[in-house]
Amino acid sequence: MRRFPLPRQLALAALLSLGAGPAVAELAYVSNEKDDNLSVIDLDRLEVVDTIAVGKRPRGLALSSDRRLLYICASDSDTVQVLDLATREILHELPSGEDPEQFALHPNDRWLFIANEDDALATVVDTRSRQVLAQIDVGVEPEGMAVSPDGRLAVNTSETTNMVHWIDVESLALVDNTLVDQRPRDLVFNADGSLLWVSAEIGGTVSIIDVASREIRHKLRFAIRGVHPDKVQPVGVELTDDGRYAFVALGPANHVAIVDARSYEVLDYLLVGRRAWHMAFDTDQRRLLVTNGVSGDVSVIDIAERKVTKTLRVGRFPWDVVVTP
């Protein structure tokens, strides 16, 4: 490494500081499925600073690896829209199959795996050529979608078939199925790809599946004092990168569960808005944002303090949220 004498280092630092622009705020984008738009939240100010019109019934959101593009499932428009985050304008649309709900971007930043709820299909789209690479038969009412960290597997949940479907990425073929509890919704791999967490909304559980054997290793159940068990409906699941915690949004129970991701002990329940749906961490994983569909707001959770510190009004029926620096 080339080293400068101390005075020259100080001079260089001064020049860099003079030329530096203002800090860029961390932003969250929230899809509002009843308003056909996105709310943009400045996470430094904790305020909604913009609203972006998009296609009909936006639901799932995904960021490109360079955080320059936002992919939007415009479900009732039967398309995936590509938003330029610098200009906040729709650049183009991608073929998606009917009623795209959730999707996952492959680590190659090119292949988009899309769940088509009405057609019992997973559609694979090349985001550069804008061509459909494959359509794969899965179970009835597919919803959740994830790709393993190594890019070798794509997985999908089917709400009516009550299964996780395992897709080999190289062959783009269905290779296995795992039965889970009723109405599986969201699913997420842990950081090393060895485990898959799958929520079951009507079953009221989260299954932790061993990826190598594709068998359930553990099953989480939730009990909140004063809340009827029928209202405990797990949907969104998020895991911290360090493997310590899992967070589960419990739908009409209006709570988020905090789980020790190693012992599988439920540590706490936090009261949020009505119908806690999907979630996203801020970039340093100190805060968690929760979309509350029925109350039309986003709860901001301080993870260290384990408490809700702010509630932000957004559009009608917020569904998904992503965060970008």
PDB file of C-alpha atoms in Angstrom:
ATOM      1  CA  MET A   1       0.000   0.000   0.000  1.00  0.00           C
ATOM      2  CA  ARG A   2       1.301   3.484  -0.844  1.00  0.00           C
ATOM      3  CA  ARG A   3       1.555   5.683   2.273  1.00  0.00           C
ATOM      4  CA  PHE A   4       1.664   9.493   2.387  1.00  0.00           C
ATOM      5  CA  PRO A   5       3.517  11.474   5.079  1.00  0.00           C
ATOM      6  CA  LEU A   6       1.065  12.741   7.700  1.00  0.00           C
ATOM      7  CA  PRO A   7       0.864  16.409   6.499  1.00  0.00           C
ATOM      8  CA  ARG A   8       0.101  15.254   2.972  1.00  0.00           C
ATOM      9  CA  GLN A   9      -2.539  12.853   4.291  1.00  0.00           C
ATOM     10  CA  LEU A  10      -4.241  15.725   6.102  1.00  0.00           C
ATOM     11  CA  ALA A  11      -4.144  17.916   3.012  1.00  0.00           C
ATOM     12  CA  LEU A  12      -5.629  15.149   0.899  1.00  0.00           C
ATOM     13  CA  ALA A  13      -8.389  14.592   3.432  1.00  0.00           C
ATOM     14  CA  ALA A  14      -9.191  18.300   3.400  1.00  0.00           C
ATOM     15  CA  LEU A  15      -9.425  18.357  -0.393  1.00  0.00           C
ATOM     16  CA  LEU A  16     -11.681  15.309  -0.392  1.00  0.00           C
ATOM     17  CA  SER A  17     -13.954  16.821   2.221  1.00  0.00           C
ATOM     18  CA  LEU A  18     -14.257  20.047   0.209  1.00  0.00           C
ATOM     19  CA  GLY A  19     -15.217  18.127  -2.899  1.00  0.00           C
ATOM     20  CA  ALA A  20     -17.631  15.800  -1.155  1.00  0.00           C
ATOM     21  CA  GLY A  21     -21.305  16.253  -1.898  1.00  0.00           C
ATOM     22  CA  PRO A  22     -24.115  16.132   0.642  1.00  0.00           C
ATOM     23  CA  ALA A  23     -24.896  12.789   2.252  1.00  0.00           C
ATOM     24  CA  VAL A  24     -27.547  10.795   0.449  1.00  0.00           C
ATOM     25  CA  ALA A  25     -30.512   9.830   2.591  1.00  0.00           C
ATOM     26  CA  GLU A  26     -31.454   6.219   3.101  1.00  0.00           C
ATOM     27  CA  LEU A  27     -34.821   5.624   1.439  1.00  0.00           C
ATOM     28  CA  ALA A  28     -37.598   3.067   1.759  1.00  0.00           C
ATOM     29  CA  TYR A  29     -40.056   2.272  -1.029  1.00  0.00           C
ATOM     30  CA  VAL A  30     -43.486   0.914  -0.063  1.00  0.00           C
ATOM     31  CA  SER A  31     -45.979  -0.606  -2.508  1.00  0.00           C
ATOM     32  CA  ASN A  32     -49.593   0.512  -1.877  1.00  0.00           C
ATOM     33  CA  GLU A  33     -51.801  -2.039  -3.586  1.00  0.00           C
ATOM     34  CA  LYS A  34     -55.073  -0.063  -3.369  1.00  0.00           C
ATOM     35  CA  ASP A  35     -53.586   3.252  -4.546  1.00  0.00           C
ATOM     36  CA  ASP A  36     -51.481   1.953  -7.460  1.00  0.00           C
ATOM     37  CA  ASN A  37     -48.423   3.804  -6.223  1.00  0.00           C
ATOM     38  CA  LEU A  38     -45.279   3.689  -4.127  1.00  0.00           C
ATOM     39  CA  SER A  39     -44.600   5.784  -1.023  1.00  0.00           C
ATOM     40  CA  VAL A  40     -40.994   6.985  -0.658  1.00  0.00           C
ATOM     41  CA  ILE A  41     -39.807   7.359   2.945  1.00  0.00           C
ATOM     42  CA  ASP A  42     -36.712   9.315   3.965  1.00  0.00           C
ATOM     43  CA  LEU A  43     -35.342   7.212   6.827  1.00  0.00           C
ATOM     44  CA  ASP A  44     -33.212  10.036   8.231  1.00  0.00           C
ATOM     45  CA  ARG A  45     -36.245  12.276   8.650  1.00  0.00           C
ATOM     46  CA  LEU A  46     -38.754   9.421   8.995  1.00  0.00           C
ATOM     47  CA  GLU A  47     -41.113  11.176   6.616  1.00  0.00           C
ATOM     48  CA  VAL A  48     -42.856  10.307   3.371  1.00  0.00           C
ATOM     49  CA  VAL A  49     -41.152  12.540   0.796  1.00  0.00           C
ATOM     50  CA  ASP A  50     -42.651  11.367  -2.501  1.00  0.00           C
ATOM     51  CA  THR A  51     -45.327   9.263  -4.137  1.00  0.00           C
ATOM     52  CA  ILE A  52     -44.701   7.457  -7.440  1.00  0.00           C
ATOM     53  CA  ALA A  53     -47.543   6.293  -9.694  1.00  0.00           C
ATOM     54  CA  VAL A  54     -47.056   2.726 -10.952  1.00  0.00           C
ATOM     55  CA  GLY A  55     -49.177  -0.073 -12.436  1.00  0.00           C
ATOM     56  CA  LYS A  56     -52.315  -1.604 -10.985  1.00  0.00           C
ATOM     57  CA  ARG A  57     -52.112  -3.303  -7.591  1.00  0.00           C
ATOM     58  CA  PRO A  58     -48.362  -3.188  -6.905  1.00  0.00           C
ATOM     59  CA  ARG A  59     -47.227  -5.879  -4.511  1.00  0.00           C
ATOM     60  CA  GLY A  60     -43.776  -7.520  -4.544  1.00  0.00           C
ATOM     61  CA  LEU A  61     -40.663  -5.316  -4.823  1.00  0.00           C
ATOM     62  CA  ALA A  62     -37.022  -6.187  -5.536  1.00  0.00           C
ATOM     63  CA  LEU A  63     -33.842  -4.135  -5.961  1.00  0.00           C
ATOM     64  CA  SER A  64     -31.086  -4.684  -8.489  1.00  0.00           C
ATOM     65  CA  SER A  65     -27.710  -5.460  -6.918  1.00  0.00           C
ATOM     66  CA  ASP A  66     -26.405  -1.949  -7.650  1.00  0.00           C
ATOM     67  CA  ARG A  67     -29.540  -0.411  -6.069  1.00  0.00           C
ATOM     68  CA  ARG A  68     -30.249   1.606  -9.222  1.00  0.00           C
ATOM     69  CA  LEU A  69     -33.350  -0.249 -10.384  1.00  0.00           C
ATOM     70  CA  LEU A  70     -36.499  -1.278  -8.573  1.00  0.00           C
ATOM     71  CA  TYR A  71     -38.582  -4.159  -9.947  1.00  0.00           C
ATOM     72  CA  ILE A  72     -42.310  -3.903  -9.191  1.00  0.00           C
ATOM     73  CA  CYS A  73     -44.955  -6.631  -9.458  1.00  0.00           C
ATOM     74  CA  ALA A  74     -47.915  -4.719 -10.925  1.00  0.00           C
ATOM     75  CA  SER A  75     -50.254  -7.643 -10.298  1.00  0.00           C
ATOM     76  CA  ASP A  76     -53.470  -6.432 -11.936  1.00  0.00           C
ATOM     77  CA  SER A  77     -51.516  -5.032 -14.895  1.00  0.00           C
ATOM     78  CA  ASP A  78     -49.988  -8.497 -15.442  1.00  0.00           C
ATOM     79  CA  THR A  79     -46.504  -7.071 -15.735  1.00  0.00           C
ATOM     80  CA  VAL A  80     -43.270  -6.348 -13.910  1.00  0.00           C
ATOM     81  CA  GLN A  81     -42.268  -2.704 -14.113  1.00  0.00           C
ATOM     82  CA  VAL A  82     -38.678  -1.455 -13.938  1.00  0.00           C
ATOM     83  CA  LEU A  83     -38.238   1.836 -12.088  1.00  0.00           C
ATOM     84  CA  ASP A  84     -35.109   4.003 -12.392  1.00  0.00           C
ATOM     85  CA  LEU A  85     -34.497   5.146  -8.808  1.00  0.00           C
ATOM     86  CA  ALA A  86     -32.453   8.171  -9.886  1.00  0.00           C
ATOM     87  CA  THR A  87     -35.248   9.665 -12.011  1.00  0.00           C
ATOM     88  CA  ARG A  88     -38.160   7.816 -10.353  1.00  0.00           C
ATOM     89  CA  GLU A  89     -39.553   7.023 -13.781  1.00  0.00           C
ATOM     90  CA  ILE A  90     -40.662   3.681 -15.235  1.00  0.00           C
ATOM     91  CA  LEU A  91     -38.059   2.654 -17.821  1.00  0.00           C
ATOM     92  CA  HIS A  92     -39.892  -0.326 -19.306  1.00  0.00           C
ATOM     93  CA  GLU A  93     -41.940  -3.390 -18.474  1.00  0.00           C
ATOM     94  CA  LEU A  94     -41.044  -7.074 -18.409  1.00  0.00           C
ATOM     95  CA  PRO A  95     -43.241 -10.018 -19.392  1.00  0.00           C
ATOM     96  CA  SER A  96     -44.387 -11.725 -16.230  1.00  0.00           C
ATOM     97  CA  GLY A  97     -47.254 -14.113 -16.822  1.00  0.00           C
ATOM     98  CA  GLU A  98     -50.639 -13.416 -15.268  1.00  0.00           C
ATOM     99  CA  ASP A  99     -51.028 -11.918 -11.801  1.00  0.00           C
ATOM    100  CA  PRO A 100     -47.394 -11.685 -10.659  1.00  0.00           C
ATOM    101  CA  GLU A 101     -47.336 -11.445  -6.864  1.00  0.00           C
ATOM    102  CA  GLN A 102     -43.835 -12.002  -5.538  1.00  0.00           C
ATOM    103  CA  PHE A 103     -40.500 -12.574  -7.205  1.00  0.00           C
ATOM    104  CA  ALA A 104     -36.814 -13.028  -6.508  1.00  0.00           C
ATOM    105  CA  LEU A 105     -33.786 -11.795  -8.410  1.00  0.00           C
ATOM    106  CA  HIS A 106     -31.003 -14.311  -9.018  1.00  0.00           C
ATOM    107  CA  PRO A 107     -27.519 -13.396  -7.672  1.00  0.00           C
ATOM    108  CA  ASN A 108     -26.419 -12.910 -11.301  1.00  0.00           C
ATOM    109  CA  ASP A 109     -28.634  -9.777 -11.210  1.00  0.00           C
ATOM    110  CA  ARG A 110     -30.275 -10.898 -14.433  1.00  0.00           C
ATOM    111  CA  TRP A 111     -32.809 -13.710 -13.985  1.00  0.00           C
ATOM    112  CA  LEU A 112     -36.076 -12.866 -12.288  1.00  0.00           C
ATOM    113  CA  PHE A 113     -38.139 -15.739 -10.837  1.00  0.00           C
ATOM    114  CA  ILE A 114     -41.802 -14.712 -10.649  1.00  0.00           C
ATOM    115  CA  ALA A 115     -44.778 -16.382  -8.935  1.00  0.00           C
ATOM    116  CA  ASN A 116     -47.947 -16.249 -11.085  1.00  0.00           C
ATOM    117  CA  GLU A 117     -50.786 -16.752  -8.637  1.00  0.00           C
ATOM    118  CA  ASP A 118     -53.626 -17.307 -11.136  1.00  0.00           C
ATOM    119  CA  ASP A 119     -51.783 -19.701 -13.459  1.00  0.00           C
ATOM    120  CA  ALA A 120     -49.976 -22.086 -11.043  1.00  0.00           C
ATOM    121  CA  LEU A 121     -46.710 -21.155 -12.748  1.00  0.00           C
ATOM    122  CA  ALA A 122     -43.299 -19.750 -11.969  1.00  0.00           C
ATOM    123  CA  THR A 123     -42.090 -17.547 -14.816  1.00  0.00           C
ATOM    124  CA  VAL A 124     -38.372 -16.922 -15.348  1.00  0.00           C
ATOM    125  CA  VAL A 125     -37.489 -13.687 -17.159  1.00  0.00           C
ATOM    126  CA  ASP A 126     -34.137 -12.397 -18.412  1.00  0.00           C
ATOM    127  CA  THR A 127     -34.168  -8.758 -17.314  1.00  0.00           C
ATOM    128  CA  ARG A 128     -31.610  -7.734 -19.973  1.00  0.00           C
ATOM    129  CA  SER A 129     -33.109  -9.356 -23.062  1.00  0.00           C
ATOM    130  CA  ARG A 130     -36.645  -8.929 -21.612  1.00  0.00           C
ATOM    131  CA  GLN A 131     -37.467 -12.455 -22.720  1.00  0.00           C
ATOM    132  CA  VAL A 132     -39.210 -15.285 -20.904  1.00  0.00           C
ATOM    133  CA  LEU A 133     -36.700 -18.108 -20.356  1.00  0.00           C
ATOM    134  CA  ALA A 134     -39.116 -20.657 -18.921  1.00  0.00           C
ATOM    135  CA  GLN A 135     -42.494 -21.212 -17.324  1.00  0.00           C
ATOM    136  CA  ILE A 136     -42.467 -23.942 -14.694  1.00  0.00           C
ATOM    137  CA  ASP A 137     -45.574 -25.734 -13.404  1.00  0.00           C
ATOM    138  CA  VAL A 138     -45.820 -25.485  -9.627  1.00  0.00           C
ATOM    139  CA  GLY A 139     -48.685 -25.817  -7.137  1.00  0.00           C
ATOM    140  CA  VAL A 140     -52.007 -23.992  -6.987  1.00  0.00           C
ATOM    141  CA  GLU A 141     -51.812 -20.276  -6.098  1.00  0.00           C
ATOM    142  CA  PRO A 142     -48.039 -19.782  -6.022  1.00  0.00           C
ATOM    143  CA  GLU A 143     -46.953 -16.803  -3.944  1.00  0.00           C
ATOM    144  CA  GLY A 144     -43.578 -16.700  -2.203  1.00  0.00           C
ATOM    145  CA  MET A 145     -40.325 -16.883  -4.157  1.00  0.00           C
ATOM    146  CA  ALA A 146     -36.666 -16.976  -3.146  1.00  0.00           C
ATOM    147  CA  VAL A 147     -33.305 -17.889  -4.687  1.00  0.00           C
ATOM    148  CA  SER A 148     -30.537 -19.542  -2.686  1.00  0.00           C
ATOM    149  CA  PRO A 149     -27.415 -17.461  -1.952  1.00  0.00           C
ATOM    150  CA  ASP A 150     -25.320 -19.670  -4.254  1.00  0.00           C
ATOM    151  CA  GLY A 151     -27.870 -19.255  -7.060  1.00  0.00           C
ATOM    152  CA  ARG A 152     -28.388 -23.001  -7.549  1.00  0.00           C
ATOM    153  CA  LEU A 153     -31.971 -23.262  -6.293  1.00  0.00           C
ATOM    154  CA  ALA A 154     -35.149 -21.255  -6.649  1.00  0.00           C
ATOM    155  CA  VAL A 155     -37.997 -22.041  -4.260  1.00  0.00           C
ATOM    156  CA  ASN A 156     -41.672 -21.201  -4.413  1.00  0.00           C
ATOM    157  CA  THR A 157     -44.659 -21.623  -2.076  1.00  0.00           C
ATOM    158  CA  SER A 158     -48.135 -22.593  -3.266  1.00  0.00           C
ATOM    159  CA  GLU A 159     -50.946 -21.410  -1.009  1.00  0.00           C
ATOM    160  CA  THR A 160     -53.534 -24.043  -1.917  1.00  0.00           C
ATOM    161  CA  THR A 161     -51.226 -27.033  -2.481  1.00  0.00           C
ATOM    162  CA  ASN A 162     -49.455 -26.252   0.839  1.00  0.00           C
ATOM    163  CA  MET A 163     -46.018 -26.998  -0.546  1.00  0.00           C
ATOM    164  CA  VAL A 164     -42.572 -25.600  -1.108  1.00  0.00           C
ATOM    165  CA  HIS A 165     -41.458 -26.288  -4.685  1.00  0.00           C
ATOM    166  CA  TRP A 166     -37.727 -26.705  -5.386  1.00  0.00           C
ATOM    167  CA  ILE A 167     -36.498 -25.558  -8.817  1.00  0.00           C
ATOM    168  CA  ASP A 168     -33.051 -26.403 -10.187  1.00  0.00           C
ATOM    169  CA  VAL A 169     -31.761 -23.170 -11.697  1.00  0.00           C
ATOM    170  CA  GLU A 170     -29.433 -24.798 -14.224  1.00  0.00           C
ATOM    171  CA  SER A 171     -32.153 -26.940 -15.807  1.00  0.00           C
ATOM    172  CA  LEU A 172     -35.059 -24.617 -14.887  1.00  0.00           C
ATOM    173  CA  ALA A 173     -36.995 -27.700 -13.834  1.00  0.00           C
ATOM    174  CA  LEU A 174     -38.999 -28.628 -10.741  1.00  0.00           C
ATOM    175  CA  VAL A 175     -36.980 -31.228  -8.821  1.00  0.00           C
ATOM    176  CA  ASP A 176     -38.734 -31.697  -5.472  1.00  0.00           C
ATOM    177  CA  ASN A 177     -41.606 -30.645  -3.189  1.00  0.00           C
ATOM    178  CA  THR A 178     -41.880 -30.302   0.586  1.00  0.00           C
ATOM    179  CA  LEU A 179     -45.261 -30.371   2.323  1.00  0.00           C
ATOM    180  CA  VAL A 180     -45.729 -27.603   4.909  1.00  0.00           C
ATOM    181  CA  ASP A 181     -48.679 -26.244   6.868  1.00  0.00           C
ATOM    182  CA  GLN A 182     -51.747 -24.590   5.410  1.00  0.00           C
ATOM    183  CA  ARG A 183     -51.408 -21.570   3.115  1.00  0.00           C
ATOM    184  CA  PRO A 184     -47.635 -20.996   2.951  1.00  0.00           C
ATOM    185  CA  ARG A 185     -46.759 -17.427   2.043  1.00  0.00           C
ATOM    186  CA  ASP A 186     -43.245 -16.049   2.461  1.00  0.00           C
ATOM    187  CA  LEU A 187     -39.911 -17.854   2.493  1.00  0.00           C
ATOM    188  CA  VAL A 188     -36.302 -16.822   3.041  1.00  0.00           C
ATOM    189  CA  PHE A 189     -32.903 -18.545   3.090  1.00  0.00           C
ATOM    190  CA  ASN A 190     -30.478 -17.960   5.926  1.00  0.00           C
ATOM    191  CA  ALA A 191     -27.159 -16.319   5.044  1.00  0.00           C
ATOM    192  CA  ASP A 192     -25.252 -19.521   4.176  1.00  0.00           C
ATOM    193  CA  GLY A 193     -28.196 -21.128   2.368  1.00  0.00           C
ATOM    194  CA  SER A 194     -28.381 -24.157   4.656  1.00  0.00           C
ATOM    195  CA  LEU A 195     -31.855 -23.419   6.030  1.00  0.00           C
ATOM    196  CA  LEU A 196     -35.112 -22.159   4.533  1.00  0.00           C
ATOM    197  CA  TRP A 197     -37.720 -20.420   6.706  1.00  0.00           C
ATOM    198  CA  VAL A 198     -41.307 -20.747   5.427  1.00  0.00           C
ATOM    199  CA  SER A 199     -44.376 -19.054   6.900  1.00  0.00           C
ATOM    200  CA  ALA A 200     -47.814 -20.722   6.836  1.00  0.00           C
ATOM    201  CA  GLU A 201     -50.570 -18.146   7.221  1.00  0.00           C
ATOM    202  CA  ILE A 202     -53.561 -20.359   8.096  1.00  0.00           C
ATOM    203  CA  GLY A 203     -51.413 -23.022   9.712  1.00  0.00           C
ATOM    204  CA  GLY A 204     -50.101 -20.372  12.096  1.00  0.00           C
ATOM    205  CA  THR A 205     -46.543 -21.700  11.900  1.00  0.00           C
ATOM    206  CA  VAL A 206     -43.095 -21.133  10.456  1.00  0.00           C
ATOM    207  CA  SER A 207     -41.242 -24.226   9.225  1.00  0.00           C
ATOM    208  CA  ILE A 208     -37.433 -24.253   9.236  1.00  0.00           C
ATOM    209  CA  ILE A 209     -36.357 -26.620   6.458  1.00  0.00           C
ATOM    210  CA  ASP A 210     -32.947 -28.236   6.026  1.00  0.00           C
ATOM    211  CA  VAL A 211     -32.008 -27.415   2.433  1.00  0.00           C
ATOM    212  CA  ALA A 212     -29.770 -30.450   1.904  1.00  0.00           C
ATOM    213  CA  SER A 213     -32.450 -32.983   2.900  1.00  0.00           C
ATOM    214  CA  ARG A 214     -35.458 -30.725   2.118  1.00  0.00           C
ATOM    215  CA  GLU A 215     -37.019 -31.912   5.356  1.00  0.00           C
ATOM    216  CA  ILE A 216     -38.488 -29.812   8.170  1.00  0.00           C
ATOM    217  CA  ARG A 217     -36.000 -29.448  11.023  1.00  0.00           C
ATOM    218  CA  HIS A 218     -38.144 -27.345  13.367  1.00  0.00           C
ATOM    219  CA  LYS A 219     -41.565 -25.730  13.452  1.00  0.00           C
ATOM    220  CA  LEU A 220     -42.367 -22.460  15.223  1.00  0.00           C
ATOM    221  CA  ARG A 221     -45.743 -21.697  16.791  1.00  0.00           C
ATOM    222  CA  PHE A 222     -46.868 -18.417  18.289  1.00  0.00           C
ATOM    223  CA  ALA A 223     -49.117 -17.524  21.232  1.00  0.00           C
ATOM    224  CA  ILE A 224     -49.864 -13.887  22.063  1.00  0.00           C
ATOM    225  CA  ARG A 225     -51.656 -13.059  25.271  1.00  0.00           C
ATOM    226  CA  GLY A 226     -55.072 -11.607  24.535  1.00  0.00           C
ATOM    227  CA  VAL A 227     -55.010 -12.519  20.832  1.00  0.00           C
ATOM    228  CA  HIS A 228     -57.172 -15.352  19.523  1.00  0.00           C
ATOM    229  CA  PRO A 229     -55.068 -18.096  17.867  1.00  0.00           C
ATOM    230  CA  ASP A 230     -57.068 -17.779  14.621  1.00  0.00           C
ATOM    231  CA  LYS A 231     -55.674 -14.273  14.174  1.00  0.00           C
ATOM    232  CA  VAL A 232     -52.052 -15.406  14.443  1.00  0.00           C
ATOM    233  CA  GLN A 233     -51.273 -15.684  10.727  1.00  0.00           C
ATOM    234  CA  PRO A 234     -47.537 -15.552   9.876  1.00  0.00           C
ATOM    235  CA  VAL A 235     -46.666 -13.882   6.570  1.00  0.00           C
ATOM    236  CA  GLY A 236     -43.396 -11.948   6.148  1.00  0.00           C
ATOM    237  CA  VAL A 237     -40.135 -13.373   7.528  1.00  0.00           C
ATOM    238  CA  GLU A 238     -36.778 -11.567   7.796  1.00  0.00           C
ATOM    239  CA  LEU A 239     -33.464 -12.878   9.160  1.00  0.00           C
ATOM    240  CA  THR A 240     -30.529 -10.800  10.379  1.00  0.00           C
ATOM    241  CA  ASP A 241     -27.284 -11.326   8.475  1.00  0.00           C
ATOM    242  CA  ASP A 242     -25.451 -12.386  11.637  1.00  0.00           C
ATOM    243  CA  GLY A 243     -27.830 -15.304  12.125  1.00  0.00           C
ATOM    244  CA  ARG A 244     -29.004 -14.147  15.554  1.00  0.00           C
ATOM    245  CA  TYR A 245     -32.617 -13.134  15.017  1.00  0.00           C
ATOM    246  CA  ALA A 246     -35.651 -13.843  12.909  1.00  0.00           C
ATOM    247  CA  PHE A 247     -38.639 -11.520  12.679  1.00  0.00           C
ATOM    248  CA  VAL A 248     -42.082 -12.804  11.713  1.00  0.00           C
ATOM    249  CA  ALA A 249     -45.019 -10.559  10.791  1.00  0.00           C
ATOM    250  CA  LEU A 250     -48.182 -12.118  12.237  1.00  0.00           C
ATOM    251  CA  GLY A 251     -50.864 -10.598   9.995  1.00  0.00           C
ATOM    252  CA  PRO A 252     -54.188  -9.751  11.725  1.00  0.00           C
ATOM    253  CA  ALA A 253     -52.628 -10.498  15.121  1.00  0.00           C
ATOM    254  CA  ASN A 254     -51.074  -7.026  14.624  1.00  0.00           C
ATOM    255  CA  HIS A 255     -47.745  -8.115  16.085  1.00  0.00           C
ATOM    256  CA  VAL A 256     -44.229  -8.971  14.970  1.00  0.00           C
ATOM    257  CA  ALA A 257     -42.534 -11.907  16.687  1.00  0.00           C
ATOM    258  CA  ILE A 258     -38.822 -11.734  17.537  1.00  0.00           C
ATOM    259  CA  VAL A 259     -37.229 -15.188  17.418  1.00  0.00           C
ATOM    260  CA  ASP A 260     -33.792 -16.426  18.465  1.00  0.00           C
ATOM    261  CA  ALA A 261     -32.713 -17.896  15.122  1.00  0.00           C
ATOM    262  CA  ARG A 262     -30.367 -20.392  16.789  1.00  0.00           C
ATOM    263  CA  SER A 263     -32.493 -21.791  19.617  1.00  0.00           C
ATOM    264  CA  TYR A 264     -35.846 -21.052  17.886  1.00  0.00           C
ATOM    265  CA  GLU A 265     -37.155 -19.489  21.097  1.00  0.00           C
ATOM    266  CA  VAL A 266     -39.731 -16.710  20.660  1.00  0.00           C
ATOM    267  CA  LEU A 267     -38.192 -13.814  22.571  1.00  0.00           C
ATOM    268  CA  ASP A 268     -40.853 -11.135  22.299  1.00  0.00           C
ATOM    269  CA  TYR A 269     -43.934  -9.853  20.497  1.00  0.00           C
ATOM    270  CA  LEU A 270     -44.173  -6.229  19.383  1.00  0.00           C
ATOM    271  CA  LEU A 271     -47.510  -4.532  18.756  1.00  0.00           C
ATOM    272  CA  VAL A 272     -47.551  -2.805  15.341  1.00  0.00           C
ATOM    273  CA  GLY A 273     -50.337  -1.655  13.000  1.00  0.00           C
ATOM    274  CA  ARG A 274     -53.293  -3.612  11.670  1.00  0.00           C
ATOM    275  CA  ARG A 275     -52.433  -6.624   9.472  1.00  0.00           C
ATOM    276  CA  ALA A 276     -48.637  -6.763   9.703  1.00  0.00           C
ATOM    277  CA  TRP A 277     -47.588  -8.048   6.299  1.00  0.00           C
ATOM    278  CA  HIS A 278     -44.040  -7.690   4.924  1.00  0.00           C
ATOM    279  CA  MET A 279     -40.844  -6.209   6.370  1.00  0.00           C
ATOM    280  CA  ALA A 280     -37.392  -4.895   5.502  1.00  0.00           C
ATOM    281  CA  PHE A 281     -34.313  -3.898   7.484  1.00  0.00           C
ATOM    282  CA  ASP A 282     -32.538  -0.619   7.030  1.00  0.00           C
ATOM    283  CA  THR A 283     -29.024  -0.980   5.613  1.00  0.00           C
ATOM    284  CA  ASP A 284     -27.225  -1.424   8.949  1.00  0.00           C
ATOM    285  CA  GLN A 285     -29.997  -3.654  10.358  1.00  0.00           C
ATOM    286  CA  ARG A 286     -30.665  -1.435  13.319  1.00  0.00           C
ATOM    287  CA  ARG A 287     -34.277  -0.793  12.342  1.00  0.00           C
ATOM    288  CA  LEU A 288     -37.021  -2.920  10.840  1.00  0.00           C
ATOM    289  CA  LEU A 289     -39.868  -1.498   8.746  1.00  0.00           C
ATOM    290  CA  VAL A 290     -43.231  -3.288   8.803  1.00  0.00           C
ATOM    291  CA  THR A 291     -46.083  -2.696   6.335  1.00  0.00           C
ATOM    292  CA  ASN A 292     -49.496  -2.694   8.001  1.00  0.00           C
ATOM    293  CA  GLY A 293     -52.087  -3.264   5.302  1.00  0.00           C
ATOM    294  CA  VAL A 294     -55.370  -2.454   7.000  1.00  0.00           C
ATOM    295  CA  SER A 295     -54.174   0.580   8.975  1.00  0.00           C
ATOM    296  CA  GLY A 296     -52.316   1.974   5.941  1.00  0.00           C
ATOM    297  CA  ASP A 297     -49.063   2.682   7.725  1.00  0.00           C
ATOM    298  CA  VAL A 298     -45.499   1.502   8.327  1.00  0.00           C
ATOM    299  CA  SER A 299     -44.143   0.700  11.786  1.00  0.00           C
ATOM    300  CA  VAL A 300     -40.479   1.443  12.510  1.00  0.00           C
ATOM    301  CA  ILE A 301     -38.924  -0.965  15.028  1.00  0.00           C
ATOM    302  CA  ASP A 302     -35.696  -0.242  16.889  1.00  0.00           C
ATOM    303  CA  ILE A 303     -34.138  -3.713  17.013  1.00  0.00           C
ATOM    304  CA  ALA A 304     -31.776  -3.133  19.941  1.00  0.00           C
ATOM    305  CA  GLU A 305     -34.547  -1.573  22.048  1.00  0.00           C
ATOM    306  CA  ARG A 306     -37.185  -4.031  20.813  1.00  0.00           C
ATOM    307  CA  LYS A 307     -39.833  -1.355  20.480  1.00  0.00           C
ATOM    308  CA  VAL A 308     -41.774   0.562  17.854  1.00  0.00           C
ATOM    309  CA  THR A 309     -40.376   4.076  17.695  1.00  0.00           C
ATOM    310  CA  LYS A 310     -42.456   5.584  14.890  1.00  0.00           C
ATOM    311  CA  THR A 311     -45.551   4.962  12.775  1.00  0.00           C
ATOM    312  CA  LEU A 312     -45.625   6.500   9.295  1.00  0.00           C
ATOM    313  CA  ARG A 313     -48.807   6.995   7.312  1.00  0.00           C
ATOM    314  CA  VAL A 314     -48.474   5.780   3.701  1.00  0.00           C
ATOM    315  CA  GLY A 315     -51.062   4.736   1.079  1.00  0.00           C
ATOM    316  CA  ARG A 316     -53.936   2.291   1.180  1.00  0.00           C
ATOM    317  CA  PHE A 317     -53.019  -1.330   1.873  1.00  0.00           C
ATOM    318  CA  PRO A 318     -49.219  -1.144   1.950  1.00  0.00           C
ATOM    319  CA  TRP A 319     -47.914  -4.551   0.912  1.00  0.00           C
ATOM    320  CA  ASP A 320     -44.130  -4.742   0.483  1.00  0.00           C
ATOM    321  CA  VAL A 321     -41.144  -2.571   1.380  1.00  0.00           C
ATOM    322  CA  VAL A 322     -37.481  -2.346   0.323  1.00  0.00           C
ATOM    323  CA  VAL A 323     -34.693  -0.084   1.589  1.00  0.00           C
ATOM    324  CA  THR A 324     -31.811   1.431  -0.370  1.00  0.00           C
ATOM    325  CA  PRO A 325     -29.000   3.803   0.642  1.00  0.00           C
TER     326      PRO A 325
END
